[in-house]
Amino acid sequence: MKTLLRIAVQKSGRLQEDSLKLLKESGLHFNNGKDQLKTQAENFPVELLFLRDDDIPQYVEDKVADAGIVGENVFVEKQKNNELVRRLGFAKCRLSIAVPRSENYSGTSWLQGKNIATSYPAIVQSFLTKNNIAAGIHEISGSVEIAPGIGLADAICDIVSSGSTLQSNGLKEVEVVMKSEAVLIANPELDKDKKDILDELIFRIGTVQTAKNNKYILMNCPNEAIEKITQIIPGMKSPTIMPLSRPGWSSLHSVVDENDFWKKINLLKSFGAEGILVIPIEKMIV
Ligand code: ATP
Ligand code: ZN
């Protein structure tokens, strides 16, 4: 029987859509929907299992799944025999401590002897230990942000992205305990066939991520500017230069890092570049 790599993804929730999107961008086709328990890619030896995200680290440890996509917060909290094989760059959030807005929070010593409600007891405990604080941890699984308001705890530790949930519950964020994003985890003891499939998938994910961070850039420039422009946007090896029919001018094509683009654009203009076009790249193999 052909080996399949089984990857667990979230059954429903914030991670699901972007997890499937990344796998599709990596060239995997799935034709049946996410309502099933599992589905097999048509053109790649991968089977997806749809599970609750909190259960995925355990399933990966037990080899029910070979790999999985979870929030880093869940990976760190569960402390299972999982290996973090790739950061995926979506579902970015932070796990923070928040206290009632009226409190005069002076630093971690404020937490001494207090009660903290959270769904992440292990992460909170290691934060407290690191800061030499003794505090109670009250584990609850949902709606953590209401705990101080109903007298269940003095503070909370929960996921924050915009802060609006804290705001509407009269809380303020006082400590960032960890930053998180979606991660690909795997069982560290996969057999060779599965490891080969996983490596191919990681390679493909890399090409998608690199492509997203880069843009294809085209411009017209006076010939005397080519050298200066090449220095600031060298591209993958060197830019492509094609003569324009107008004497003394060329069309220059290169690749630019998305994060540097705005810094470089004014320089390019000052060198005399005109008609600058910036185009997304779908896959990039360096
Ligand atoms: P349940 O298990 O009950 O479905 P959950 O909180 O674990 O709830 P989601 O809300 O779907 O499930 O969150 C899944 C993951 O997405 C979290 O573990 C976290 O890594 C990330 N996440 C959660 N909230 C946000 C947010 N507001 N912005 C970005 N990422 C988030
Ligand atoms: Zn969950």
Tab-separated table of N, CA and C in Angstrom, residues 94 96-107 110-111 145 148 154-158 160 162-176:
chain	number	residue	atom	x	y	z
A	94	ARG	N	-0.954	36.911	20.528
A	94	ARG	CA	-0.079	36.802	21.692
A	94	ARG	C	-0.889	36.325	22.884
A	96	SER	N	-1.372	36.912	26.671
A	96	SER	CA	-1.027	37.991	27.594
A	96	SER	C	-1.774	37.885	28.906
A	97	ILE	N	-1.180	38.498	29.911
A	97	ILE	CA	-1.866	38.653	31.194
A	97	ILE	C	-2.605	39.985	31.166
A	98	ALA	N	-3.851	39.955	31.622
A	98	ALA	CA	-4.647	41.176	31.696
A	98	ALA	C	-5.259	41.281	33.086
A	99	VAL	N	-5.391	42.495	33.538
A	99	VAL	CA	-5.969	42.744	34.878
A	99	VAL	C	-7.063	43.803	34.723
A	100	PRO	N	-7.950	43.927	35.726
A	100	PRO	CA	-8.987	44.967	35.634
A	100	PRO	C	-8.353	46.349	35.440
A	101	ARG	N	-8.992	47.145	34.582
A	101	ARG	CA	-8.429	48.463	34.231
A	101	ARG	C	-8.189	49.349	35.442
A	102	SER	N	-9.011	49.167	36.469
A	102	SER	CA	-8.904	50.032	37.649
A	102	SER	C	-7.682	49.713	38.508
A	103	GLU	N	-7.058	48.543	38.296
A	103	GLU	CA	-5.915	48.159	39.124
A	103	GLU	C	-4.680	48.999	38.791
A	104	ASN	N	-3.918	49.278	39.818
A	104	ASN	CA	-2.669	50.000	39.620
A	104	ASN	C	-1.554	48.964	39.474
A	105	TYR	N	-1.418	48.420	38.266
A	105	TYR	CA	-0.460	47.326	38.037
A	105	TYR	C	0.958	47.878	37.967
A	106	SER	N	1.814	47.337	38.827
A	106	SER	CA	3.146	47.917	38.961
A	106	SER	C	4.236	47.036	38.380
A	107	GLY	N	3.882	45.831	37.944
A	107	GLY	CA	4.906	44.880	37.477
A	107	GLY	C	4.505	43.495	37.941
A	110	TRP	N	2.933	42.381	41.271
A	110	TRP	CA	1.494	42.576	41.541
A	110	TRP	C	0.772	41.225	41.567
A	111	LEU	N	1.292	40.263	40.802
A	111	LEU	CA	0.614	38.969	40.657
A	111	LEU	C	0.812	38.051	41.871
A	145	GLU	N	-12.093	35.744	29.705
A	145	GLU	CA	-12.080	37.194	29.959
A	145	GLU	C	-13.169	37.655	30.933
A	148	PRO	N	-12.524	37.790	35.907
A	148	PRO	CA	-12.386	38.815	36.963
A	148	PRO	C	-13.717	39.496	37.287
A	154	ASP	N	-8.361	37.172	39.867
A	154	ASP	CA	-7.902	38.570	39.905
A	154	ASP	C	-7.391	39.030	38.557
A	155	ALA	N	-6.910	38.057	37.774
A	155	ALA	CA	-6.294	38.384	36.485
A	155	ALA	C	-6.572	37.231	35.538
A	156	ILE	N	-6.282	37.446	34.258
A	156	ILE	CA	-6.420	36.349	33.301
A	156	ILE	C	-5.154	36.261	32.458
A	157	CYS	N	-4.982	35.111	31.814
A	157	CYS	CA	-3.963	34.997	30.777
A	157	CYS	C	-4.655	34.375	29.577
A	158	ASP	N	-4.730	35.112	28.488
A	158	ASP	CA	-5.497	34.632	27.346
A	158	ASP	C	-4.916	35.192	26.049
A	160	VAL	N	-4.665	37.407	22.857
A	160	VAL	CA	-5.047	38.762	22.500
A	160	VAL	C	-4.628	38.982	21.053
A	162	SER	N	-6.426	41.993	18.870
A	162	SER	CA	-6.603	43.440	18.789
A	162	SER	C	-6.753	44.073	20.172
A	163	GLY	N	-7.206	43.311	21.140
A	163	GLY	CA	-7.413	43.878	22.473
A	163	GLY	C	-8.845	44.321	22.725
A	164	SER	N	-9.701	44.202	21.696
A	164	SER	CA	-11.069	44.722	21.873
A	164	SER	C	-11.893	43.886	22.861
A	165	THR	N	-11.610	42.569	22.919
A	165	THR	CA	-12.334	41.730	23.889
A	165	THR	C	-11.973	42.122	25.322
A	166	LEU	N	-10.688	42.420	25.518
A	166	LEU	CA	-10.256	42.861	26.853
A	166	LEU	C	-10.974	44.153	27.218
A	167	GLN	N	-10.925	45.075	26.269
A	167	GLN	CA	-11.541	46.382	26.443
A	167	GLN	C	-12.998	46.249	26.901
A	168	SER	N	-13.746	45.421	26.182
A	168	SER	CA	-15.179	45.350	26.485
A	168	SER	C	-15.447	44.593	27.783
A	169	ASN	N	-14.419	43.948	28.336
A	169	ASN	CA	-14.602	43.305	29.641
A	169	ASN	C	-13.899	44.078	30.761
A	170	GLY	N	-13.537	45.317	30.477
A	170	GLY	CA	-12.957	46.175	31.514
A	170	GLY	C	-11.560	45.766	31.934
A	171	LEU	N	-10.816	45.112	31.009
A	171	LEU	CA	-9.473	44.640	31.361
A	171	LEU	C	-8.409	45.399	30.578
A	172	LYS	N	-7.194	45.382	31.094
A	172	LYS	CA	-6.064	45.939	30.345
A	172	LYS	C	-4.933	44.910	30.287
A	173	GLU	N	-4.240	44.896	29.145
A	173	GLU	CA	-3.137	43.958	28.941
A	173	GLU	C	-1.910	44.493	29.672
A	174	VAL	N	-1.278	43.657	30.511
A	174	VAL	CA	-0.125	44.147	31.269
A	174	VAL	C	1.186	43.384	31.005
A	175	GLU	N	1.085	42.146	30.574
A	175	GLU	CA	2.312	41.383	30.276
A	175	GLU	C	2.080	40.506	29.056
A	176	VAL	N	3.029	40.503	28.121
A	176	VAL	CA	2.970	39.535	27.024
A	176	VAL	C	3.751	38.298	27.467
